[in-house]
Amino acid sequence: MSSWAVVLFRRDLRLSVRVGGSALVGVLFFLAVVTVIPFGVGPDLNLLSRIGPAILWIGALLATLLGLDRLFQADREDGTLDLMLMAGRSLELLVLIKCLAHWVATGLPLVIAAPLLGIFLNLDPVATGAVTLTLLVGTPALTLIGAIGAALTVSLRRGGLLLAVLVIPLAIPVLIFGVSAADAAIHDPVPFLTPFLILCSLSLIAAVIGPLAAAAALRFAGD
Amino acid sequence: MSSWAVVLFRRDLRLSVRVGGSALVGVLFFLAVVTVIPFGVGPDLNLLSRIGPAILWIGALLATLLGLDRLFQADREDGTLDLMLMAGRSLELLVLIKCLAHWVATGLPLVIAAPLLGIFLNLDPVATGAVTLTLLVGTPALTLIGAIGAALTVSLRRGGLLLAVLVIPLAIPVLIFGVSAADAAIHDPVPFLTPFLILCSLSLIAAVIGPLAAAAALRFAGD
Amino acid sequence: MVLPWLIGLCVIAFAAGLYMSFFVAPEDYQQGDTVRIMYIHVPAAWLSMMCYSVMALSSLGTLVWKHPLADVSAKSAAPIGAAFTFMALVTGSLWGKPMWGTYWVWDARLTSVLVLLIMYLGLMTLWRTMEDPIKAGKAAAVLTLVGALNLPIIKFSVDWWNTLHQPASVMRMDGPTIHPDILWPLLVMAIAFTLLFFVLHLMAMRNEILRRRVRALRLRAASAAQPGTAAATAQPAE
Amino acid sequence: MFQDLSFDLPSGTALVVTGANGIGKSSLLRTLAGLVALAGGTLWLEQGEADRSPAEHAHYFGHQNAVKAALSVLENLTFWQGFTSPVSASVFGATAMSPEAALDLLGIGHTTDLPAGFLSAGQTRRLALARLLVTPRPIWLMDEPTSALDKASEGQLLDLMNGHLTAGGMIITATHTDLALARTKILHLRTADPVSLHEEDLPA
Amino acid sequence: MFQDLSFDLPSGTALVVTGANGIGKSSLLRTLAGLVALAGGTLWLEQGEADRSPAEHAHYFGHQNAVKAALSVLENLTFWQGFTSPVSASVFGATAMSPEAALDLLGIGHTTDLPAGFLSAGQTRRLALARLLVTPRPIWLMDEPTSALDKASEGQLLDLMNGHLTAGGMIITATHTDLALARTKILHLRTADPVSLHEEDLPA
Amino acid sequence: MDLGPHAGFIWASYGLCLFTVIGLIAWVRIDKAQQEKALKDLAARGISRARPAGEGKPSS
Ligand code: HEM
Ligand SMILES: Nc1ncnc2c1ncn2[C@@H]1O[C@H](COP(=O)(O)OP(=O)(O)OP(=O)(O)O)[C@@H](O)[C@H]1O
Ligand SMILES: Nc1ncnc2c1ncn2[C@@H]1O[C@H](COP(=O)(O)OP(=O)(O)OP(=O)(O)O)[C@@H](O)[C@H]1O
Ligand SMILES: [Mg+2]
Ligand SMILES: [Mg+2]
């Protein structure tokens, strides 16, 4: 990886964890959503463990997408984005790096928190492991797809909700295969590998399409 | 109601429905969340109709809270809030009016959309009616409680997620009684009225505490 | 200085408490040795609530009496409170597995403790996100007080919610007849935990004061070399 | 923040606050507007309405315009007219203007029904100024009122301010440029002790 | 947006763009920086690196500082040093400065380890300026470079700019004030058709 | 010491509590060291609490 990419990655990571950064809020939101669902659905542990993987996935989906609104906005507001656009660096790579840093700062904590939350949802160890694994593979795809929304809404003041609305339809395939891979691991007969591999390939596709589309959107937002 | 309150109410309502307003995005997010959950949980209609009220309530909760971040922020950014603070109007009443206008513009559409979404979730008419009724009574409480979070985060650029995290614990009682009233209406034996009346009283409590706390937070953010 | 004394007392209390809970307290005829978890679980649970009370009081201090140390106290108490809440949750879960067969049930008491944890974490985040400690302190004070109102409401509502859906299936230990052999270790441990809280709270408050001083000095450092900007004396003139 | 600051202002007079960047001019105006709590000292208003705070006798015209882009020009102005209440003071004789008249007077009468977002920076500033005319209040607190205005509009603004003074109003304004106002006092803020500055303004 | 605009600039010279508010000075600079697409016309750079666009030969120093409050002053600067790549041009002889040296030169060396959020507006502006020194590039595009700077720092800025010109660089700057630069050309923008001006600046 | 069939749970609870307490203590100590270092760095640059008389606000 070229050195400017490393520099950018480290800067973005630093910004996420410093005061005012976003790293902690995402996990807390995840925790809050996962806690709140049983209040709605009811405390029936069988039911909860049945829909547990779905709850974790939906929580992660929302936490990821809603936390993405500042991905480019912060840089735009203080003029950083302008300088990045004219620096002659590959904008696609730049988006990819920013997504990576964002994922490490906010997506990875979600993955790490998932096993803990699995306990609240009465998931057995296998199910917990499966969900965590699918989240590990799937949340990068969510971040990358969300980046498109973040780039589209970069100049809008009410980013969060709108971004989520724009991007949720695109993220549904990730959700479907994520949950079905996790479910497959729980209910033995169904093969785990098929949906899991599809999930992996979705992540790879997102790693291509996300940066391409986001970079295009940023360029248009520029002029 | 005094005339300035009417003026304020009409202005806020206008702003919500005009271009760039928030009225539509909230409903769309509600729609997106409610449609995404079946993708996670799976297409089992019995299961869906069982947790239907919960899904609708959780969707409404998230849509309401996440849409509140601009309630005071927009006014703060262009200096309106300063003028409002020094106008000598009761700040508590002002918050109440703003919440009311916000609820009419974004909460009411959620209530109206609920019966439609009930169809997707295989809810029978009674259940749909019950959920809609509880949402009608309960979403104002969510808006009023959320206003506290909006006031607390008025000076922060990344308001949305943080607001939700701060406010969700406060909103849990509303969710509990909202869902249990709806469930009670579906499963005959349990009385509907008790949780419903508690829900109503929670809304009334929120109508007192929300404006008080939000006004205090706004005053402190001022200096 | 009161701190070294507190530390000493705290260590002694822990030594005594731990000795008593492992070697003096008998095992329960029903629960066997797992009852020993109680000697940390219950004090941690108590402290988790006491800590919030301290924060609520401090918040009153910030908003009503405007005492300059009040928000320092509230801010430093939050992580400690979160840690005690975490301990209560963890020990409770670890006790629940052998007793109830599961780490977690959505029982009223458990759930309200979980919500308490979320409130602690939310407050900590609020403090972290706002740059200006004075403003953050005021905002957090408002939230703490509203949360203080909310906690009993949650407690009651959750009680109701739970029994409505799932009567009787969640069993609580019907308090073992509080035998002195059990009561004493419990009390000693509770005292030890309380002392620990005070020690940590004092130290954290001291750190917070230092942090604000660093901030003030840094602001001064930034402006030091730049002439022309200034605090003001004013001079009316025609 | 301020040491040894005191002034009094008879009606019909303007107080022009000057001083270096960051010295605290804006902060002074915000304090007078009641937006920043008074750390110590008193604020006294004679001949106003006894039951209302000094801030309620004042209009604050700061850097921000408090104009909503999505509302039309007239909607913006009528909102402020309906929201703020006029204050009477024995020595102050200005009367309320209708929103249309105020807009005409300020030369943006032709934009009445346009969304305010279509206005240029200078026009937006004038719309914000119209607010002071539709609700009469004896005190105008104006923070760099001429910013974003070109020379022509600046002259117009001065006419308005002089009119307000003639009607018995008071103006307190912070500015970097010279204003040709009728009766002015000047308050020049100076640094007391350059080194200790930032200790005091901690709360950033 | 522009009609009949053409100019050429030899190395070692500054082009000062003047004109009324809203006439398009900032837009011109942004176009040169490649931030706004060229609607028509060409941009030609001699003696640069052939495989890189003109924009990559330029530093843009606009109204915004691109400074992150949460990072330290040094972190901010080293990021830009690592992120932007230097460009060589045959006639341009400036060498890269180390971040510390640049900060010292600009008089904010004592703030190196402070969070940039602690800096005053003027200091932040100088931090933004330091960016131009750590990565040498032949063209400086500067939009109202003296804004938020007091007289002393303005002089310092002029020295820097003159140094850049002496080293064979070019400067294109939009300004309302007079700049005492060594070798300057002036480009005065005027409205082609006074009536249609405000048509142009609708979106405020 | 024999803690019966559930010894693991008991040790885990005590262990995790110990761990949390150690974490708290470490947090307090590290934080203190950091702030003191920052103060020392500032003092080394000639910025310390000593200030002209007549001023000051209580910060401790
Ligand atoms: C994660 C799970 C648990 C949590 C969050 C939790 C929470 C609490 C709290 C907050 C208290 C203090 C209540 C008060 O004094 O008013 C408490 C006390 C207590 N808990 Fe737990 N608990 C949990 C699991 C358990 C388990 C599994 C047992 C035993 C089977 C247990 C036994 C006790 C006992 C004996 C007391 C003292 C009762 C009293 O003072 O009246 N807890 N717990
Ligand atoms: N919101 C704020 N955040 C941080 N510092 C502030 C804030 N408001 C005021 N200050 C500080 O208070 C001091 C006075 O600022 P103020 O805006 O009153 O200056 P001013 O005299 O109006 O300057 P200018 O001529 O630039 O308008 C400055 O040093 C500034 O740093
Ligand atoms: N982002 C934008 N959105 C809408 N209009 C714009 C935008 N940028 C420029 N304009 C319009 O283009 C015109 C030129 O603006 P520009 O900022 O270039 O003026 P300027 O000459 O730099 O003025 P000033 O002296 O005030 O800096 C203006 O009429 C402005 O309204
Ligand atoms: Mg000012
Ligand atoms: Mg310009």
Tab-separated table of C-alpha atoms in Angstrom, chain A:
chain	number	residue	atom	x	y	z
A	1	MET	CA	0.000	0.000	0.000
A	2	SER	CA	1.369	3.357	-0.890
A	3	SER	CA	2.521	5.587	1.889
A	4	TRP	CA	-0.146	8.247	1.524
A	5	ALA	CA	-2.732	5.558	2.077
A	6	VAL	CA	-1.079	4.573	5.342
A	7	VAL	CA	-0.963	8.199	6.425
A	8	LEU	CA	-4.618	8.669	5.609
A	9	PHE	CA	-5.610	5.453	7.345
A	10	ARG	CA	-3.830	6.399	10.527
A	11	ARG	CA	-5.286	9.874	10.519
A	12	ASP	CA	-8.841	8.627	10.102
A	13	LEU	CA	-8.375	6.060	12.821
A	14	ARG	CA	-7.031	8.702	15.185
A	15	LEU	CA	-9.906	11.017	14.472
A	16	SER	CA	-12.392	8.260	15.258
A	17	VAL	CA	-11.004	7.499	18.666
A	18	ARG	CA	-10.196	11.016	19.824
A	19	VAL	CA	-12.609	13.301	21.646
A	20	GLY	CA	-15.703	13.835	19.580
A	21	GLY	CA	-14.892	10.733	17.567
A	22	SER	CA	-17.433	8.178	16.576
A	23	ALA	CA	-15.889	4.902	17.642
A	24	LEU	CA	-17.831	4.397	20.868
A	25	VAL	CA	-21.245	5.670	19.845
A	26	GLY	CA	-21.804	2.956	17.248
A	27	VAL	CA	-21.297	0.095	19.686
A	28	LEU	CA	-23.499	1.758	22.242
A	29	PHE	CA	-26.249	2.167	19.692
A	30	PHE	CA	-25.850	-1.494	18.761
A	31	LEU	CA	-26.148	-2.426	22.430
A	32	ALA	CA	-29.156	-0.161	22.871
A	33	VAL	CA	-30.979	-1.544	19.846
A	34	VAL	CA	-30.305	-5.139	20.785
A	35	THR	CA	-31.497	-4.460	24.317
A	36	VAL	CA	-34.599	-2.678	23.209
A	37	ILE	CA	-35.846	-5.397	20.887
A	38	PRO	CA	-36.634	-7.877	23.681
A	39	PHE	CA	-38.695	-5.153	25.319
A	40	GLY	CA	-40.809	-5.159	22.235
A	41	VAL	CA	-40.773	-8.825	21.345
A	42	GLY	CA	-41.106	-10.048	24.893
A	43	PRO	CA	-38.785	-11.964	27.172
A	44	ASP	CA	-39.447	-15.418	25.713
A	45	LEU	CA	-35.977	-16.905	25.491
A	46	ASN	CA	-36.862	-19.486	22.853
A	47	LEU	CA	-38.250	-16.878	20.558
A	48	LEU	CA	-35.300	-14.602	21.197
A	49	SER	CA	-32.767	-17.278	20.463
A	50	ARG	CA	-34.612	-18.096	17.295
A	51	ILE	CA	-34.521	-14.578	15.962
A	52	GLY	CA	-31.244	-13.768	17.703
A	53	PRO	CA	-29.023	-13.781	14.600
A	54	ALA	CA	-31.500	-11.535	12.836
A	55	ILE	CA	-31.576	-9.110	15.742
A	56	LEU	CA	-27.796	-8.901	15.833
A	57	TRP	CA	-27.604	-8.404	12.100
A	58	ILE	CA	-30.276	-5.734	12.004
A	59	GLY	CA	-28.652	-3.960	14.919
A	60	ALA	CA	-25.293	-4.032	13.158
A	61	LEU	CA	-26.867	-2.857	9.906
A	62	LEU	CA	-28.490	0.137	11.530
A	63	ALA	CA	-25.483	1.022	13.662
A	64	THR	CA	-23.205	0.890	10.636
A	65	LEU	CA	-25.378	2.866	8.264
A	66	LEU	CA	-26.498	5.508	10.734
A	67	GLY	CA	-22.930	6.082	11.849
A	68	LEU	CA	-21.667	6.709	8.347
A	69	ASP	CA	-23.143	10.141	7.751
A	70	ARG	CA	-19.989	11.965	8.760
A	71	LEU	CA	-17.638	9.796	6.692
A	72	PHE	CA	-17.085	12.496	4.072
A	73	GLN	CA	-19.157	15.311	5.529
A	74	ALA	CA	-16.668	16.218	8.221
A	75	ASP	CA	-13.933	16.460	5.612
A	76	ARG	CA	-16.102	18.518	3.348
A	77	GLU	CA	-17.088	21.038	5.951
A	78	ASP	CA	-13.570	22.041	6.826
A	79	GLY	CA	-12.279	22.040	3.264
A	80	THR	CA	-10.251	18.852	3.572
A	81	LEU	CA	-12.258	17.148	0.882
A	82	ASP	CA	-11.416	19.848	-1.638
A	83	LEU	CA	-7.734	19.380	-1.022
A	84	MET	CA	-8.083	15.620	-1.262
A	85	LEU	CA	-9.920	15.907	-4.550
A	86	MET	CA	-7.204	18.025	-6.108
A	87	ALA	CA	-4.287	16.071	-4.665
A	88	GLY	CA	-4.269	13.749	-7.642
A	89	ARG	CA	-4.637	10.647	-5.518
A	90	SER	CA	-6.871	7.882	-6.744
A	91	LEU	CA	-10.237	8.834	-5.311
A	92	GLU	CA	-11.437	5.239	-5.351
A	93	LEU	CA	-8.506	4.091	-3.280
A	94	LEU	CA	-9.030	7.031	-0.986
A	95	VAL	CA	-12.641	6.028	-0.382
A	96	LEU	CA	-11.551	2.455	0.231
A	97	ILE	CA	-8.990	3.541	2.813
A	98	LYS	CA	-11.450	5.781	4.568
A	99	CYS	CA	-13.963	2.942	4.686
A	100	LEU	CA	-11.344	0.621	6.040
A	101	ALA	CA	-10.386	3.029	8.792
A	102	HIS	CA	-14.029	3.632	9.589
A	103	TRP	CA	-14.693	-0.069	9.730
A	104	VAL	CA	-11.767	-0.721	12.033
A	105	ALA	CA	-12.926	2.057	14.338
A	106	THR	CA	-16.639	1.312	14.380
A	107	GLY	CA	-17.383	-1.942	12.559
A	108	LEU	CA	-14.858	-4.122	14.302
A	109	PRO	CA	-16.102	-3.102	17.772
A	110	LEU	CA	-19.557	-4.239	16.684
A	111	VAL	CA	-18.171	-7.614	15.713
A	112	ILE	CA	-16.368	-7.861	19.024
A	113	ALA	CA	-19.477	-6.885	20.954
A	114	ALA	CA	-21.649	-9.413	19.150
A	115	PRO	CA	-20.678	-12.462	21.264
A	116	LEU	CA	-21.522	-10.577	24.440
A	117	LEU	CA	-24.891	-9.568	23.105
A	118	GLY	CA	-25.412	-13.152	21.987
A	119	ILE	CA	-25.604	-14.076	25.664
A	120	PHE	CA	-28.532	-11.713	26.182
A	121	LEU	CA	-30.322	-13.347	23.288
A	122	ASN	CA	-29.695	-16.828	24.620
A	123	LEU	CA	-27.667	-17.887	21.608
A	124	ASP	CA	-25.671	-21.057	22.073
A	125	PRO	CA	-21.911	-20.939	21.459
A	126	VAL	CA	-22.131	-22.300	17.916
A	127	ALA	CA	-24.752	-19.758	16.935
A	128	THR	CA	-22.792	-16.966	18.558
A	129	GLY	CA	-19.673	-17.978	16.708
A	130	ALA	CA	-21.541	-18.191	13.429
A	131	VAL	CA	-23.146	-14.788	13.808
A	132	THR	CA	-19.854	-13.219	14.800
A	133	LEU	CA	-18.116	-14.762	11.845
A	134	THR	CA	-20.767	-13.596	9.408
A	135	LEU	CA	-20.668	-10.132	10.934
A	136	LEU	CA	-16.911	-10.076	10.565
A	137	VAL	CA	-17.223	-10.841	6.900
A	138	GLY	CA	-20.400	-8.861	6.271
A	139	THR	CA	-19.999	-5.547	8.096
A	140	PRO	CA	-17.233	-4.369	5.742
A	141	ALA	CA	-19.743	-4.775	2.923
A	142	LEU	CA	-22.225	-2.647	4.861
A	143	THR	CA	-19.631	0.061	5.382
A	144	LEU	CA	-18.630	0.025	1.740
A	145	ILE	CA	-22.189	0.176	0.502
A	146	GLY	CA	-22.999	2.834	3.067
A	147	ALA	CA	-20.116	4.883	1.743
A	148	ILE	CA	-22.123	5.381	-1.437
A	149	GLY	CA	-24.910	6.898	0.602
A	150	ALA	CA	-22.431	8.968	2.563
A	151	ALA	CA	-21.000	10.359	-0.652
A	152	LEU	CA	-24.442	11.087	-2.065
A	153	THR	CA	-25.537	12.966	1.030
A	154	VAL	CA	-22.212	14.668	1.624
A	155	SER	CA	-23.616	18.138	1.160
A	156	LEU	CA	-26.892	17.591	3.000
A	157	ARG	CA	-27.264	18.602	6.571
A	158	ARG	CA	-29.627	15.835	7.598
A	159	GLY	CA	-27.441	12.947	6.619
A	160	GLY	CA	-28.119	10.015	8.947
A	161	LEU	CA	-31.684	8.974	8.299
A	162	LEU	CA	-31.625	9.832	4.627
A	163	LEU	CA	-28.431	7.877	4.122
A	164	ALA	CA	-29.994	4.856	5.770
A	165	VAL	CA	-33.101	5.133	3.614
A	166	LEU	CA	-31.036	5.340	0.456
A	167	VAL	CA	-28.734	2.498	1.311
A	168	ILE	CA	-30.913	-0.046	3.093
A	169	PRO	CA	-32.294	-1.446	-0.182
A	170	LEU	CA	-28.751	-2.008	-1.406
A	171	ALA	CA	-27.772	-3.669	1.830
A	172	ILE	CA	-30.592	-6.159	1.939
A	173	PRO	CA	-28.713	-8.928	0.079
A	174	VAL	CA	-25.912	-8.695	2.612
A	175	LEU	CA	-28.417	-8.991	5.415
A	176	ILE	CA	-30.151	-11.962	3.830
A	177	PHE	CA	-27.023	-14.001	3.273
A	178	GLY	CA	-25.540	-12.970	6.591
A	179	VAL	CA	-28.538	-14.167	8.517
A	180	SER	CA	-29.006	-17.282	6.454
A	181	ALA	CA	-25.393	-18.307	6.876
A	182	ALA	CA	-25.742	-17.837	10.620
A	183	ASP	CA	-29.025	-19.758	10.647
A	184	ALA	CA	-27.486	-22.510	8.587
A	185	ALA	CA	-24.758	-22.974	11.142
A	186	ILE	CA	-27.397	-23.360	13.835
A	187	HIS	CA	-29.727	-25.760	12.100
A	188	ASP	CA	-27.374	-28.442	10.988
A	189	PRO	CA	-28.886	-29.889	7.825
A	190	VAL	CA	-28.586	-26.726	5.752
A	191	PRO	CA	-25.079	-26.100	4.444
A	192	PHE	CA	-23.303	-23.170	6.049
A	193	LEU	CA	-20.711	-22.697	3.395
A	194	THR	CA	-22.917	-21.714	0.478
A	195	PRO	CA	-24.496	-18.581	1.953
A	196	PHE	CA	-21.247	-17.774	3.702
A	197	LEU	CA	-19.297	-17.824	0.463
A	198	ILE	CA	-21.950	-15.704	-1.177
A	199	LEU	CA	-21.602	-13.271	1.705
A	200	CYS	CA	-17.855	-13.161	1.157
A	201	SER	CA	-18.307	-12.488	-2.508
A	202	LEU	CA	-20.838	-9.765	-1.733
A	203	SER	CA	-18.202	-8.112	0.403
A	204	LEU	CA	-15.721	-8.325	-2.424
A	205	ILE	CA	-18.207	-6.906	-4.883
A	206	ALA	CA	-18.980	-4.099	-2.455
A	207	ALA	CA	-15.271	-3.408	-2.166
A	208	VAL	CA	-15.264	-2.690	-5.875
A	209	ILE	CA	-18.610	-1.022	-6.437
A	210	GLY	CA	-18.720	0.973	-3.226
A	211	PRO	CA	-15.532	2.959	-3.797
A	212	LEU	CA	-16.276	3.394	-7.498
A	213	ALA	CA	-19.761	4.759	-6.919
A	214	ALA	CA	-18.789	6.827	-3.900
A	215	ALA	CA	-15.856	8.363	-5.725
A	216	ALA	CA	-18.111	9.274	-8.633
A	217	ALA	CA	-20.649	10.829	-6.282
A	218	LEU	CA	-17.942	12.828	-4.543
A	219	ARG	CA	-16.631	14.149	-7.844
A	220	PHE	CA	-20.077	15.326	-8.830
A	221	ALA	CA	-20.633	16.884	-5.432
A	222	GLY	CA	-17.378	18.734	-5.975
A	223	ASP	CA	-18.505	21.040	-8.697
